[in-house]
């Protein structure tokens, strides 16, 4: 399964970025093969509005099945849901640790937006 | 008199835009000039506190937002591409619209090749019109929680008459709402205060007006309360200081009671008279 994780730095040992729309990087991990790719999300960092929607569309274009992030606003949640992408919350730790937690079934799926827009 | 639009703006908030605008409007009316006061600070309009108008007309203002007919949509993505505000997303064959992000430009409607997009209105606030003595009064009130103020500001400015003086009380800052407010003005008055904050934001406002190529001058409020840096900046940039309003406690007291300086303290009438004359006779 391919998973996108929001990250503060561009590598798998980076801390998870708690913000979804304005995350600095997306790390794409294939949990079956262990292959890791880094996607720069800087363009959405300074978006005046709609960062969550844009990032969610970018994530959808990566053909991932799931996202691991800190918090999701209402627009990002709606966009990810429309793309059929499940989201999981990881409030601390690194990208690698979060993937291990997900594989072990210890991450909670996000059922609704947990923060307001422009968080 | 031909149409004269004077916008009153500032970078920093709380420098005295409304004090200058409302007093200018009243002084113009005292001189029997035809004058309108338009409060474009629609997020928190406060000119009415001082002018105390009687309102005789209220109009709801809406922004056109897209509605997508899924039967006609081919998921080509053209609407999503043209939208600069991320108000349309395309996921596979699903088009999502986000009306609260839509600026109502109509671009998606124009580019849709199958006519799948129509528009519906989303209410953003109201425009109220009335009269305060002989000052014609217009202001916009943005709906609480609404972020899209420029369309409402446009609706307020649509009420500018083809003749007489129109004083446009702008919101603070240098973003879209301010640009929407000052656009088309014949002259802009930038109100500032002689503090480091006042200067910092004045510079931003000056840079904005220079890009917009609008003529402007500066009014320094509480002029003797801070330092000389604002005056030094204006002189080094060849910017005219049109008036200095002193740091007089009585002006603040009148303000706190919702009174106009020119009414509560008649000795200030001449200050606003000369400011109005400076703008209308010398600058224009």
CSV table of C-alpha atoms in Angstrom, one decimal, chain B residues 1-6 34 36 38 157-168 182-187 280 284:
chain,number,residue,atom,x,y,z
B,1,UNK,CA,-19.5,70.0,-8.9
B,2,UNK,CA,-18.1,67.1,-10.9
B,3,UNK,CA,-17.7,63.8,-9.3
B,4,UNK,CA,-14.7,63.7,-6.8
B,5,UNK,CA,-13.8,60.5,-5.0
B,6,UNK,CA,-11.5,60.8,-2.0
B,34,UNK,CA,-23.0,67.7,-2.0
B,36,UNK,CA,-21.5,61.2,0.4
B,38,UNK,CA,-19.2,55.5,2.1
B,157,UNK,CA,-18.8,51.8,-4.2
B,158,UNK,CA,-21.5,51.2,-6.9
B,159,UNK,CA,-23.5,53.7,-4.9
B,160,UNK,CA,-21.0,56.5,-5.6
B,161,UNK,CA,-23.0,59.3,-7.3
B,162,UNK,CA,-21.9,60.7,-10.7
B,163,UNK,CA,-21.6,64.2,-9.0
B,164,UNK,CA,-20.5,65.7,-5.7
B,165,UNK,CA,-17.8,64.6,-3.3
B,166,UNK,CA,-17.6,61.0,-2.2
B,167,UNK,CA,-15.5,60.1,0.8
B,168,UNK,CA,-14.6,56.4,0.9
B,182,UNK,CA,-9.1,52.9,-3.2
B,183,UNK,CA,-9.4,51.8,-6.8
B,184,UNK,CA,-10.8,54.5,-9.0
B,185,UNK,CA,-10.3,57.3,-6.4
B,186,UNK,CA,-9.2,60.7,-7.6
B,187,UNK,CA,-7.1,61.2,-4.5
B,280,UNK,CA,-10.3,69.5,-3.6
B,284,UNK,CA,-7.3,67.9,-7.8
